[in-house]
Structures are given as C-alpha cells and as structure tokens.
Coordinates of C-alpha atoms in Angstrom, one line a residue:
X582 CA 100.2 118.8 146.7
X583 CA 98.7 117.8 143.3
X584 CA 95.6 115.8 142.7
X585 CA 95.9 112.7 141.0
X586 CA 93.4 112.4 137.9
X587 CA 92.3 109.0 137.3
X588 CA 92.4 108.2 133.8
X589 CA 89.5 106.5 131.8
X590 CA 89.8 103.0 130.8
X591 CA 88.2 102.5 127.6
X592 CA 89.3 105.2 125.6
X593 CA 88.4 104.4 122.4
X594 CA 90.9 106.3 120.1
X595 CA 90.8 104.1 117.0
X596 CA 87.6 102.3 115.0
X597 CA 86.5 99.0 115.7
X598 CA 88.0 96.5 113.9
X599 CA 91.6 98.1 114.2
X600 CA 94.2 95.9 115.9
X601 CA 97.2 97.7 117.8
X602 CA 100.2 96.5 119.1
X603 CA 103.3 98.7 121.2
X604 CA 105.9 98.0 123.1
X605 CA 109.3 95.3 123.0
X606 CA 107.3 92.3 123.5
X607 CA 104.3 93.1 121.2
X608 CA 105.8 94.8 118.0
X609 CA 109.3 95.0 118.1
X610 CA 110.5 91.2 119.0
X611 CA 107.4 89.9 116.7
X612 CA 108.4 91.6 114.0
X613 CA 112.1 90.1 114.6
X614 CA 110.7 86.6 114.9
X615 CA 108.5 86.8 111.9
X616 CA 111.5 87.9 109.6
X617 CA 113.5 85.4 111.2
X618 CA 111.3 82.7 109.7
X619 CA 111.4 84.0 106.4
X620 CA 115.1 84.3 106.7
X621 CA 115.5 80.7 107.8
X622 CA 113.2 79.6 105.4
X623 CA 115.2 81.0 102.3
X624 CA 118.7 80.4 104.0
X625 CA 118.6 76.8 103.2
X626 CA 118.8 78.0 99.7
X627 CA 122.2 79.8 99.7
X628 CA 125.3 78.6 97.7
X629 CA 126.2 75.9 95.5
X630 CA 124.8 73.4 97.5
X631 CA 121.4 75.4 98.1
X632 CA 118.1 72.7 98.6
X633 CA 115.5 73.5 96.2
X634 CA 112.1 74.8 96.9
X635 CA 109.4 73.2 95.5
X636 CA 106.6 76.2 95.5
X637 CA 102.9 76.4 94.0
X638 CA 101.9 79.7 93.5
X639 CA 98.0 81.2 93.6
X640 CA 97.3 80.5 89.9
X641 CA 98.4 76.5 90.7
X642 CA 101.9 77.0 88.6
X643 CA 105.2 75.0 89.8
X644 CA 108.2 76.5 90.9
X645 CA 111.2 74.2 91.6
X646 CA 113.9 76.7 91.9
X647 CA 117.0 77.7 95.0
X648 CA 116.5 81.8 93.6
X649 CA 115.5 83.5 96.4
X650 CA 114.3 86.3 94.0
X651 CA 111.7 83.8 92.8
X652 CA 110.9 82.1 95.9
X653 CA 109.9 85.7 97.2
X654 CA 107.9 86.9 94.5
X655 CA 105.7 83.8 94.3
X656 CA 105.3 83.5 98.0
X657 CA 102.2 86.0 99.4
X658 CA 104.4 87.3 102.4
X659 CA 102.1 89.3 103.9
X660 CA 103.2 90.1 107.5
X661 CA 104.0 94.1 107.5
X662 CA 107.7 93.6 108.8
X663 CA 108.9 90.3 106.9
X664 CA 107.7 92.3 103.6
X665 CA 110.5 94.9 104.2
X666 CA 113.1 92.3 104.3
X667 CA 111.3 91.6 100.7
X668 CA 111.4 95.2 99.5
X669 CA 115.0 94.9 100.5
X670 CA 115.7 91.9 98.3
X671 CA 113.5 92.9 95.5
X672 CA 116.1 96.2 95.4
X673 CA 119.3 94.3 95.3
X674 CA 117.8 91.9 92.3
X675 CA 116.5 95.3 90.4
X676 CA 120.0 97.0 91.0
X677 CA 122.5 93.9 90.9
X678 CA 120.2 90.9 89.4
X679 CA 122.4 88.5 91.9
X680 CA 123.1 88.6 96.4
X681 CA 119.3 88.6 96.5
X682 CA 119.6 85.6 99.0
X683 CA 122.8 87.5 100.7
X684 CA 120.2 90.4 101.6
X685 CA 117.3 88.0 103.3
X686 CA 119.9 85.9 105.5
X687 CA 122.3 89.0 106.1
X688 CA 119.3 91.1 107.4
X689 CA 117.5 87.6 109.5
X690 CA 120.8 87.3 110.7
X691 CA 121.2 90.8 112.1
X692 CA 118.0 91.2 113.7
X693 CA 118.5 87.8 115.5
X694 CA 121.3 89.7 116.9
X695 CA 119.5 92.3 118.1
X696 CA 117.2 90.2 120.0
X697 CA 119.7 89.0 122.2
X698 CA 120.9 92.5 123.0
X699 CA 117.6 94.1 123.5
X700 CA 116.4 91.3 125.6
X701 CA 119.5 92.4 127.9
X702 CA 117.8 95.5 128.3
X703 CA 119.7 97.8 125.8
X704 CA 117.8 100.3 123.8
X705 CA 117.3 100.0 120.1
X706 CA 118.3 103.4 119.2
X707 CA 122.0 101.8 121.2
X708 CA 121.5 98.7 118.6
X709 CA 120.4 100.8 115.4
X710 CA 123.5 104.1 116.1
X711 CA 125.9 100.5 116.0
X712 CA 124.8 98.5 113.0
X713 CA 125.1 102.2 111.6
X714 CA 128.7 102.8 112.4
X715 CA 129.5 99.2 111.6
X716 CA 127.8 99.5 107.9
X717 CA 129.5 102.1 107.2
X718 CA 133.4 100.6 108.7
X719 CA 132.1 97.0 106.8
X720 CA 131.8 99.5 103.2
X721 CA 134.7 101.4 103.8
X722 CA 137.0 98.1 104.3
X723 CA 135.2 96.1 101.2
X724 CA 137.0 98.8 99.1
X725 CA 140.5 97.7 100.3
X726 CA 139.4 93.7 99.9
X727 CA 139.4 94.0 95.9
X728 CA 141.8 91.3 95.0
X729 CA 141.9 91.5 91.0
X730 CA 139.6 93.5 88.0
X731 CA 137.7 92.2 85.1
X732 CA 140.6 93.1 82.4
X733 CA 139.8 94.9 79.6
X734 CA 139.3 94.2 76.4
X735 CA 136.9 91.8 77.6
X736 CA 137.6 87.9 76.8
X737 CA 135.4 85.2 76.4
X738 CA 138.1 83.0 79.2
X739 CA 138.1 86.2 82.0
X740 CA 134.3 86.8 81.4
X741 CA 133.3 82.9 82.2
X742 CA 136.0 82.8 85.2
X743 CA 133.7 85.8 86.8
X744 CA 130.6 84.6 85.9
X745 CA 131.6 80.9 87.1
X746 CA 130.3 81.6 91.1
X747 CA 127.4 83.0 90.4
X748 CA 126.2 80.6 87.8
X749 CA 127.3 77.8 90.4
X750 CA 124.8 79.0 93.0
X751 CA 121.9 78.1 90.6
X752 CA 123.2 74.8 88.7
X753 CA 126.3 73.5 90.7
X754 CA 127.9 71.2 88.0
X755 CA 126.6 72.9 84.7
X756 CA 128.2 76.0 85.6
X757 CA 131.0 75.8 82.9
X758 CA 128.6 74.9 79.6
X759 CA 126.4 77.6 81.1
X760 CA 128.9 80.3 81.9
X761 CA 130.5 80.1 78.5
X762 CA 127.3 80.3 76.8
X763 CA 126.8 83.1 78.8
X764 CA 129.6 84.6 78.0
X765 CA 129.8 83.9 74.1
X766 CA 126.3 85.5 74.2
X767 CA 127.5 88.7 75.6
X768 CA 130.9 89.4 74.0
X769 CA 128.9 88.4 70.1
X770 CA 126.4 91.5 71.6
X771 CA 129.0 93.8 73.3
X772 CA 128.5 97.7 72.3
X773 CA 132.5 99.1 71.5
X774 CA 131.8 100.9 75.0
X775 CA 131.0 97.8 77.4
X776 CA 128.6 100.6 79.8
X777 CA 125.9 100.7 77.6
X778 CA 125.9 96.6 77.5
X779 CA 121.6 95.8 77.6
X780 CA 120.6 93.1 79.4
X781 CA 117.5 92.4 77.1
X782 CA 119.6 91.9 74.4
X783 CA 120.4 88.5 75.7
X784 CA 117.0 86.2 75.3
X785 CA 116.7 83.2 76.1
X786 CA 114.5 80.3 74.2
X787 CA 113.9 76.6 75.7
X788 CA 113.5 73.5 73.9
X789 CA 112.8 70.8 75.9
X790 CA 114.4 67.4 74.9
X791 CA 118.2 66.1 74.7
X792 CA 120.3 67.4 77.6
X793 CA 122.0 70.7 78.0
X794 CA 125.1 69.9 76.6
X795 CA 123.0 70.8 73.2
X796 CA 122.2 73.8 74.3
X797 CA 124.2 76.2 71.8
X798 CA 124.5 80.0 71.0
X799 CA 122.3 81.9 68.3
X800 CA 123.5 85.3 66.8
X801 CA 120.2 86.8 66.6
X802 CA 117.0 85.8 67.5
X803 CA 115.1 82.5 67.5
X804 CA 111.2 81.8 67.7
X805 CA 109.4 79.3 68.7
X806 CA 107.4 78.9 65.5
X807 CA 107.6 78.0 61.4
X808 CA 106.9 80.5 59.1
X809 CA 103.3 80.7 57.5
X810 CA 102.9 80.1 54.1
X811 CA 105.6 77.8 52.3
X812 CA 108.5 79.8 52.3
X813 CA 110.6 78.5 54.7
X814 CA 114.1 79.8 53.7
X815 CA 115.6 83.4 52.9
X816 CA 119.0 84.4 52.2
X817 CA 120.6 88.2 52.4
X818 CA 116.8 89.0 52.7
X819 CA 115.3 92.8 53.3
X820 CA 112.8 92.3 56.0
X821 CA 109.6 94.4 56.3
X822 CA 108.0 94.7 60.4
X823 CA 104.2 95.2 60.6
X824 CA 103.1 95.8 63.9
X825 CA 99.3 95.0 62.7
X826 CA 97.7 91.8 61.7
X827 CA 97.5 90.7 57.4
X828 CA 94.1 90.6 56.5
X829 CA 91.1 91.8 54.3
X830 CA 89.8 95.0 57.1
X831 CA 86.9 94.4 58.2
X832 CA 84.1 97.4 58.1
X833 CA 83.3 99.1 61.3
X834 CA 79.5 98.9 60.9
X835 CA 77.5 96.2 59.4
X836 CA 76.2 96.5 56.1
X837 CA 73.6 94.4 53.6
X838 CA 74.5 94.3 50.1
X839 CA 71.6 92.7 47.4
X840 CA 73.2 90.9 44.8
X841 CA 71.1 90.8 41.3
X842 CA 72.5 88.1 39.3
X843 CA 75.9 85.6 39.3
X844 CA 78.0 87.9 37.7
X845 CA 77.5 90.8 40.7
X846 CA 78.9 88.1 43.0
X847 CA 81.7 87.5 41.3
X848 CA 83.1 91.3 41.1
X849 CA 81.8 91.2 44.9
X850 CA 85.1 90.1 46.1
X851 CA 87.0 90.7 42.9
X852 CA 87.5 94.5 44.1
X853 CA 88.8 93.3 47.2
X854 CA 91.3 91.1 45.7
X855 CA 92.8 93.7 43.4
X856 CA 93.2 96.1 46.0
X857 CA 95.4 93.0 48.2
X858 CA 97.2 92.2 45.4
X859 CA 98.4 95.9 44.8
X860 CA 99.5 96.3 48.2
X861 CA 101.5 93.1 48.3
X862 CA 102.9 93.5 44.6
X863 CA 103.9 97.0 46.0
X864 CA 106.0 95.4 49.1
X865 CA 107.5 92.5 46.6
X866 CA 108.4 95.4 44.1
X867 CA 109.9 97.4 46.9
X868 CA 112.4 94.3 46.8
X869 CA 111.2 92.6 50.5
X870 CA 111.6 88.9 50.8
X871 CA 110.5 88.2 54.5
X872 CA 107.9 89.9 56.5
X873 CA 107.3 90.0 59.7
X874 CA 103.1 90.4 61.0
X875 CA 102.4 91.1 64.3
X876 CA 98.3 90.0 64.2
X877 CA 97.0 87.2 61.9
X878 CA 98.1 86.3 58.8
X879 CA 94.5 86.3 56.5
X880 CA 94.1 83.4 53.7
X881 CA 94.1 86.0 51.3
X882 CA 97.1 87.0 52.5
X883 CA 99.0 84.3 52.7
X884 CA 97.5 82.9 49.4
X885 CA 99.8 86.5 47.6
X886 CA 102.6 86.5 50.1
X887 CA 103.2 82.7 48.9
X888 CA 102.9 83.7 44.9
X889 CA 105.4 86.3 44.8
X890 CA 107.9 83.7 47.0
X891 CA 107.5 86.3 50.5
X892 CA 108.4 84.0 53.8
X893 CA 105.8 85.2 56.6
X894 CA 106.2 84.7 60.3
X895 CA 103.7 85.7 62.7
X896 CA 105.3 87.7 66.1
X897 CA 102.1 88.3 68.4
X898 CA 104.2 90.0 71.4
X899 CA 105.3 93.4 71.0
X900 CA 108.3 93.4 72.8
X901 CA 109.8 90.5 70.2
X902 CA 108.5 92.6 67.4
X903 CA 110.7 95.7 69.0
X904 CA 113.6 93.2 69.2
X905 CA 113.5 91.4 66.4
X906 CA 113.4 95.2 64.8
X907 CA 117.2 96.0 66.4
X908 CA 118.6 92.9 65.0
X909 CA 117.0 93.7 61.2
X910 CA 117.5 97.1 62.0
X911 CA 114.1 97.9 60.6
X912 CA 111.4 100.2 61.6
X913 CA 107.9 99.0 62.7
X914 CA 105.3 100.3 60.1
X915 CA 101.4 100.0 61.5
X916 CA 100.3 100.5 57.9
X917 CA 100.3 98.0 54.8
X918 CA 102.6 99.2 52.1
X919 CA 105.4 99.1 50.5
X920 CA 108.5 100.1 53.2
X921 CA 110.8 102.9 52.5
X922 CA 114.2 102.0 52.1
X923 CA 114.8 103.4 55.2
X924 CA 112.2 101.6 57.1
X925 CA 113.3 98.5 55.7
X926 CA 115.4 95.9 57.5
X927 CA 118.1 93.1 56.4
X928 CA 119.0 89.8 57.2
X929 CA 121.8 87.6 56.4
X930 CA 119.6 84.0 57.0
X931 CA 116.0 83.7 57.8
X932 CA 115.5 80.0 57.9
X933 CA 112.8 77.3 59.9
X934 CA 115.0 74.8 61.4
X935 CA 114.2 71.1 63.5
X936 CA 115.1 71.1 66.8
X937 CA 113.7 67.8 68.4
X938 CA 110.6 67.7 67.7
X939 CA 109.6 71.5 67.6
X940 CA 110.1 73.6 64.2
X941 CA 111.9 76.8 64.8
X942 CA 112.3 79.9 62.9
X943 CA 115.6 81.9 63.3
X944 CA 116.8 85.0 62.1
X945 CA 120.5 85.5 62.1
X946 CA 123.3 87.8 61.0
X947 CA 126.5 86.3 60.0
X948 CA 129.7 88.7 61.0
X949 CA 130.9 88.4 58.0
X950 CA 128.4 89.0 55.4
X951 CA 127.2 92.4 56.8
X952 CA 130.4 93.3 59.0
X953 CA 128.1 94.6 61.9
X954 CA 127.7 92.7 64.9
X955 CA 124.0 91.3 65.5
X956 CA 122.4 93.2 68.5
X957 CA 120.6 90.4 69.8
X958 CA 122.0 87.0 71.0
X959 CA 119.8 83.7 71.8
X960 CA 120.5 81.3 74.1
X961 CA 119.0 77.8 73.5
X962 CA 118.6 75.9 75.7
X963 CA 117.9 72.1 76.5
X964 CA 116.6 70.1 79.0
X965 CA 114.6 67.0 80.1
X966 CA 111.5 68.9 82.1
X967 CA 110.4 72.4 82.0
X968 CA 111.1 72.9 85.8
X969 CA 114.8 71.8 84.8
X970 CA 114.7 74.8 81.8
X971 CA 113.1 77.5 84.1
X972 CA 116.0 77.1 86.5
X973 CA 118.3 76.9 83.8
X974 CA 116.8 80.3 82.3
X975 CA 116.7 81.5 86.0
X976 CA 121.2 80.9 85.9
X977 CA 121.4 82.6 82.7
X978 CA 119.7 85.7 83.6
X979 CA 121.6 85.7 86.9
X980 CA 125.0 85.5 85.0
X981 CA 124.2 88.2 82.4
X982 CA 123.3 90.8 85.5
X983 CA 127.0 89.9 86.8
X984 CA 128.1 90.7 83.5
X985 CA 126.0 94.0 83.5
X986 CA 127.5 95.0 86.9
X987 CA 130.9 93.8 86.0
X988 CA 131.5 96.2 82.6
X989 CA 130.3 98.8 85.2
X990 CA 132.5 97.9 88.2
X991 CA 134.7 95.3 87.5
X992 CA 136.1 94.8 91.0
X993 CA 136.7 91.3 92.2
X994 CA 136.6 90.1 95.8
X995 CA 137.3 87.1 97.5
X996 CA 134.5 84.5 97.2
X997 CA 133.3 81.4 98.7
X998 CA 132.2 83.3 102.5
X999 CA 136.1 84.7 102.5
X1000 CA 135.2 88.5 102.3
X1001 CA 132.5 87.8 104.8
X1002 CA 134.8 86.0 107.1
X1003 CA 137.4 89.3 106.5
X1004 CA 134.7 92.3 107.2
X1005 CA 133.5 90.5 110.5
X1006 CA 137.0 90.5 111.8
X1007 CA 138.0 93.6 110.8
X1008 CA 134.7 95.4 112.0
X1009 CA 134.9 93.3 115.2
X1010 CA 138.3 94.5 115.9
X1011 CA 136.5 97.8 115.2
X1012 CA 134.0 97.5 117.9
X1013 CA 136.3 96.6 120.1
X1014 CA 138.1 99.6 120.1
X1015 CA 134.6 101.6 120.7
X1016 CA 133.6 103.2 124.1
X1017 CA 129.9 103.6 125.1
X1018 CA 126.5 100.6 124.4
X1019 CA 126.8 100.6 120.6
X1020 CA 129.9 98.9 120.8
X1021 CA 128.1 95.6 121.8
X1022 CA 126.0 96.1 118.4
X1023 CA 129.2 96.9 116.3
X1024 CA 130.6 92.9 117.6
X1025 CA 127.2 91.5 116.9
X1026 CA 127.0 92.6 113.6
X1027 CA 130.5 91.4 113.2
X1028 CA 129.3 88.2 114.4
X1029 CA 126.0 88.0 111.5
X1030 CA 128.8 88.0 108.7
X1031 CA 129.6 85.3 109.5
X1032 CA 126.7 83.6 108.8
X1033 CA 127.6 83.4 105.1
X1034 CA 130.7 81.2 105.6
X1035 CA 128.2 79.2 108.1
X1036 CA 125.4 79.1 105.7
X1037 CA 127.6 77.4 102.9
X1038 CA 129.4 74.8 105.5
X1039 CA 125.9 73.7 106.7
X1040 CA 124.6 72.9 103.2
X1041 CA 127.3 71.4 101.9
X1042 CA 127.0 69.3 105.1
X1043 CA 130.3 70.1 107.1
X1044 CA 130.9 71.5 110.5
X1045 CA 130.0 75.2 110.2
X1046 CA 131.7 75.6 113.7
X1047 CA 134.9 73.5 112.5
X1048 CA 135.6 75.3 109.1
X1049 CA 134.6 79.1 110.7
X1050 CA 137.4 78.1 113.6
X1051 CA 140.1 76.9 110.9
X1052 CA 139.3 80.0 108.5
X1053 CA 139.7 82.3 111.6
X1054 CA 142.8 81.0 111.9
X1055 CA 143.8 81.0 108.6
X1056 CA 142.7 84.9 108.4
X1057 CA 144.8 86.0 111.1
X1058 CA 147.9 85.1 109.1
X1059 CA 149.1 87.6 107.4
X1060 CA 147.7 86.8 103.8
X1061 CA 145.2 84.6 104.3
X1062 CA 142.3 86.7 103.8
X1063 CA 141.5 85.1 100.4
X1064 CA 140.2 81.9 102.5
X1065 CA 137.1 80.7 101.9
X1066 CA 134.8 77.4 103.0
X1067 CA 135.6 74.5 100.2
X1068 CA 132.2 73.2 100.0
X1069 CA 133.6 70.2 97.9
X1070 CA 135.4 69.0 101.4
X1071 CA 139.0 68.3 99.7
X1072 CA 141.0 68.7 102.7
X1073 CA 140.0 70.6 105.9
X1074 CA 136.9 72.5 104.8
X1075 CA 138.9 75.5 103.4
X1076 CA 140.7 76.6 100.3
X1077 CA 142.2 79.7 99.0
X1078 CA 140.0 81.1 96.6
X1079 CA 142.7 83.1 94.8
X1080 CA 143.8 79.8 93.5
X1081 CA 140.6 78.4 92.5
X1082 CA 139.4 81.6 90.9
X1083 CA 136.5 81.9 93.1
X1084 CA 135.5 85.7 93.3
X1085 CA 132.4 87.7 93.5
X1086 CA 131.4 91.3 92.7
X1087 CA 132.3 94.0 94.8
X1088 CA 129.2 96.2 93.8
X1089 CA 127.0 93.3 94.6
X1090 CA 128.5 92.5 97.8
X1091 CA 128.7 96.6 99.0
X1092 CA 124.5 96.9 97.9
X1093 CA 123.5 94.1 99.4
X1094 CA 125.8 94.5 103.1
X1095 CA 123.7 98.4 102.5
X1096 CA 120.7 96.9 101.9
X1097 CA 120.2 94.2 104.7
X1098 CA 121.0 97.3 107.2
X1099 CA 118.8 99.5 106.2
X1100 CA 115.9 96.6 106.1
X1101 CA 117.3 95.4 109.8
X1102 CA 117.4 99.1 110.6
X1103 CA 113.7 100.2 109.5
X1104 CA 112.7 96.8 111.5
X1105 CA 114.5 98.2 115.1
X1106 CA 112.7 101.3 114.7
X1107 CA 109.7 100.4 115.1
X1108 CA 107.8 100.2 118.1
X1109 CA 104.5 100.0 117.3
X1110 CA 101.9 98.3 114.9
X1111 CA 98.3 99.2 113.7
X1112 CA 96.6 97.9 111.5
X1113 CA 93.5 98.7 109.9
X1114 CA 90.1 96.4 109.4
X1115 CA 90.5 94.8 106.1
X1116 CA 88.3 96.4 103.6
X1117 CA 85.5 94.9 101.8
X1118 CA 81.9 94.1 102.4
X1119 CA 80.1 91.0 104.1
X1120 CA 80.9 88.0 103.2
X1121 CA 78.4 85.6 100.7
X1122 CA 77.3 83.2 102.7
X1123 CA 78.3 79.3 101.3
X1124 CA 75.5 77.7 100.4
X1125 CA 76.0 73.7 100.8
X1126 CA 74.3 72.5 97.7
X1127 CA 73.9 73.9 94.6
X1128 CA 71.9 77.0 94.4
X1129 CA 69.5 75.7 91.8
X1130 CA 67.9 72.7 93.6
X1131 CA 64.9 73.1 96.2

C-alpha cells in the first residue's frame, strides 16, 4: 500500500507580480472571447457597404476609414491572443495588400466555432487535426473554382473590371473613376514583363478642393511645392539630383577674423562668391537647366541659379529624391559640381502648375518626345476633406496590390461571398464523409465560411438567413456556383456574378483562408497564459498643484 504525500500549498514557482492562467475556462475560452471582440468589432466593416470607423489614435490624429489594415495598426490591441489574429492580418496586407478584413472575421468566426465544440467536451487537438484537414480540402478545391484569367496583354478595360471589387469595398460608388485611374496608372508604368510591376512606382498626391471627378493621371511625378527662384518652366531639360542642401558651407570650428580697413571687408566675401559662381557656371556649362536640392536652397544660391535661367526645386525626403531619380533617369550626386553626362538626367516638361489654390511642380515625360515610358505614375487626387482623401489614397493603394498580385497570378474567382458559399459546401460534404471527432470540426469550419456571404447581407441590411438559404439553393444546381449576395437588393438578394463581372483574386482568397487557420490554430493550442510584471520603476507620484508654489 503506498503512502499518500500531501502536497504543499503555496508553492511559489514564479516571482511576485507574475499572473498565470491554465486550463479551458481560464486561457483557452478567454483568449476565444477576446478575439471574438476584435473580430466583431472589425466585421462591421466588410464589403461595399462596410460602416466606417471613426478612430483617434495616441498622437490625437483622425482616422475615418472601413480598412481593417488601418483600423488595426492604429488601435493598441494589446491582449496576447487578439494580437495574433493581428499578426495574421498584418501578413495577408504585406503579402496581398487586400482580404486583410477576410483574415480577422474568417479566424473570429472559426474560433467561435470552436467554443461550441469544446464546450461539449471535445478536445482541442480533435478541433485543431479538423480545421487542419478542412484547410487543406478548402485550398485544394479553390484551385478548381477559377472561373476566368486576367488576359494578357494587359488592357486598360480587363484591368479596371478586376480591380472594380476591391476598389468598391473602400469607396462604394467611386469605384469606376477610381479603378480606371488605377488602372491607366499602372499600364502608363508597366515593365515589358508585367512580374517585375513595383508598387512604389504608383504615388499618390492629394489636393484638397473640387470633387474627385477632377482627380486625373500624371506621367511622372508631382510635388506639392513651386520651384525656388523664378524659373518656373523647363522644356526637354537635363536635370541634375543633389542629395545635399545649396549653400555657402559652413566651417566646422569657429573662427575670428580682424578686418583692417573697408576694402578687407569687401574681398571678405568676394572669395566666397567666386568660388559659388564657379561651381554653378560649371553645372550651367555642363548644359543643366533644372536642378533638383535635397537640403536648403542658400540666397547665394538661388541669387546664380536664377542668373544663368536654372529652375530649382527643393525635395527634403529621400525616398522622393530616389524616385524622382528613376523617372529623370539621373544619379544622385552628394557633391556640388558639374554632372557627368552620365549622371545627368532628362525631362520632357518640368513646369509649376495651379491646382485650386495650391502651386504644384510636376515633372513629366511625354511618350512621344523621348520614346521611353515614364517609370513613375501620379495619381491626383481630389476631394472636399482630408479624411475623404486618406480613404481615397487608402482604395488606390488597395487596387494597385490587386494589380501586383494579379500580373503574378491572374486567376479569377467568383466574388460577392459566392466562393465562400461554394468551399463551405463542398468542405461540408467533406466532413461528412469523415469517421472519427474531427469530423464535427471539418462541418464547423464549413459553417464559418459562410460568414462572408452573411457578413455582406447584414450590412447591406438584408436577411443574412434569407439570401444564405436562396444561395444554397441556387448552389446545389448544377451551375450555380458563380452566386453571390446582391447587396444592391434587385431582386431576391442574389445575382450571378459571372454576369456582373464581380470576381476576386484567387491568391488573395487561398492566403487569407491559410492565414485565418493558422491564427485560429496557434489560438486552440494554447492552454495556458503567463505573464510577466510589467517592467519599469515606481511610479512619480502626481502632485495636485503645481510643483513650484508653497
């Protein structure tokens, strides 16, 4: 017979301040209901018909925007498990730039799921081995839903039909100025092989003012800002970069100098002079007409930049300097000189334009005169409040990162919730045919796709239970999985999106389905939290008045 050792009560195994919870209850359904709140929170936001979020961020700033990648980055989530669900999404907008909001409510959704079944009493290692196999049958049957492919050579019509969606799910009703700005911008940009297409080389400048029917397309790039001096206009131009400032340089060390008599003061500075002059009588020699400073421009300067007839523009940020350098095609220089031919740059029109009531500069290549393509595009855009332009920006960037996917992999599927709507089926009839406990987790995770179709019938205000019913039905016809939710209501809810053109990327769609497992996933694992005391000293204790008075 064994004797029974009793065990000590307060063993103290971690240091004070340390908080630690274990078990179903403490960490694991916790950590499930704090990403269900983030979820909820941000699924609100999906689709056309998406409510804004009107968010302040620590430094006071205004955010009045449906992108879940922004309403993520400016919240401070700081519960351990909810900020997985953020790595997640922050993945899927560095790898796709789009489905960022598909991840958060896709990954909510399945660990809501999950509740249910390990509240029955199942095991989550039963509930992770399902969501597992039905990842992995959900992938494998997105390959067989591609309906149609970008065609190639690219067009300005085929690239705004595929940028359309996405564009819609940030500014439902601008979504055809926007996408064929869009798309103009990238085709006027796009390398002979369409891989190698850079999303940088697509900025974006906002003016605020008129409306965004105004907004328009620039084949290179566009500041902000007038020139210096009084040259305001350059034609067929060779441009000179200079990543340092144009100014008399200043001595290291301070120095006194005694001055004698009048005529001492006067050849003072007259050294100085002559040794400006040279330089910039060596770049006007050297045949430059424009020139490019990336510091201050000095009096001095300015005062021989404006005699030999040399437009100046001041560029302060060093990544407009590099770009502004690939559409000139010039090299940076950090010294004051004369360029070399090569180093030297060329533009077809430098000039400072009006636009409302701000003075722009542009530099632009025409097509024809140089018979290169520019490598840099600008979209301008317009727009009554600055909230109302970030958004707008927000769209753009969106719809170039479909673009950069698309030349990749430019696989269409169904839009509009209808893939969704297709997997869940398909993987449902999947579990179905299952034996053992993960079957029950390969039909719930069947049932969490279909909270996109549900997701866009509730904002759009119809009955997600109505339209789900009818596109179930309407799915187990033969060819009807191309049905999606009509969030415009025409008829019964639902609409064939092959008809409408409504499509969405396949390379999005298969990252995002990966990437909402694998966040669900990491949650179901784990069974225990601890977390350390925060570091950092005492605290300074508030004083009520001012420190000063007695």
């Amino acid at each position: 017979m064994s004797l029974k050792v009793p065990k000590a009560n307060n063993v103290q195994l971690f240091k004070e301040g340390y908080t630690h919870r274990q078990g179903l209850e403490d960490a694991t359904l916790r950590n499930i209901q704090a990403v269900n709140e983030l979820s909820e929170s941000i699924r609100t936001s999906f689709g056309p018909n998406g409510r804004n979020k009107l968010l302040i961020n620590h430094l006071g700033r205004l955010f009045v925007t449906s992108d879940a990648a922004t309403i993520i980055r400016e919240l401070e989530v700081v519960h351990p498990a909810a900020k997985i669900l953020v790595m997640a999404s922050q993945a899927q907008e560095a790898e796709m730039g789009d489905a960022t909001n598909l991840v958060l409510i896709l990954a909510g959704e399945l660990l809501k799921r999950a509740e249910n079944l390990l509240v029955l009493g199942l095991h989550p290692s039963e509930v992770i081995q399902g969501y597992e196999l039905a990842s992995a049958k959900a992938l494998e049957e997105l390959e067989t839903l591609s309906v149609t492919e970008l065609p190639k050579p690219l067009s300005q019509a085929s690239l705004q039909g595929s940028l359309k969606p996405a564009i819609a799910s940030k500014q439902y009703g601008s979504e055809d100025l926007l996408s064929s700005l869009v798309a103009e911008a990238a085709l006027s940009i796009m390398p002979s092989n369409p891989a190698h297409f850079n999303v940088d080389n697509v900025r974006v400048v906002k003016i605020m003012g008129s409306g965004l029917h105004n907004s328009k397309v620039v084949h290179g790039m566009l500041f902000g800002r007038e020139t210096e001096g009084i040259v305001k206009k350059a034609l067929k131009a060779k441009v000179a970069v200079y990543t340092s400032g144009m100014d008399v340089s200043q001595t290291e060390t301070k120095g006194t100098v005694l001055l004698h008599n009048a005529d001492e003061m006067l050849n003072f500075t007259r050294g100085e002079e002559k040794h400006t002059e040279k330089i910039f009588k060596e770049i006007a020699d050297s045949g430059v007409k424009v020139v490019v400073a990336g510091g201050g421009v000095g009096e001095l300067a300015l005062h021989y930049l404006d005699r030999m007839g040399i437009a100046v523009i001041k560029v302060l940020s060093k990544f407009d300097l590099r770009r502004l350098c690939r559409v000139v095609n010039a090299t940076p220089l950090a010294r004051l000189g004369a360029p070399t031919p090569e180093e030297a740059g060329f533009v077809d029109v430098m000039e400072c334009i009006e636009i409302g009531g701000d003075r722009v500069t542009v530099f632009r290549q025409e097509e024809e005169g140089t018979g290169e393509k520019s490598r840099t595009a600008t979209i301008l855009l317009r727009g009554a409040t600055s909230n109302l332009l970030d958004d707008m920006e927000r769209a753009v960037d969106d719809g170039v990162n479909v673009i950069k996917a698309l030349v990749k992999d430019g696989r269409l599927v169904p839009g509009a919730g209808a893939t969704e709507l297709e997997l869940a089926k398909r993987v449902e009839a999947y579990g179905s045919g299952l034996k053992g406990l993960n079957q029950h987790a390969v039909k719930k995770f069947a049932t969490a796709l279909e909270i996109v179709p549900s997701t866009l019938a509730d904002n759009a205000g119809l009955d997600a239970t109505e339209v789900v019913s009818r596109l179930y039905a309407k799915h187990e016809k033969g060819s009807g999985s191309t049905w999606g939710v009509d969030i415009e209501n025409e008829t019964d809810g639902t609409f064939d999106t092959s008809t409408t053109q409504v499509y969405d990327s396949l390379s999005a769609k298969s990252w995002a389905i990966k990437l909402a497992t694998e966040a669900a996933v990491t949650v179901l694992r784990v069974d225990s939290i601890i977390m350390s005391k925060p570091a950092g000293g005492p605290k300074v204790p508030q004083q009520s008045g001012n420190w000063d008075e007695d």
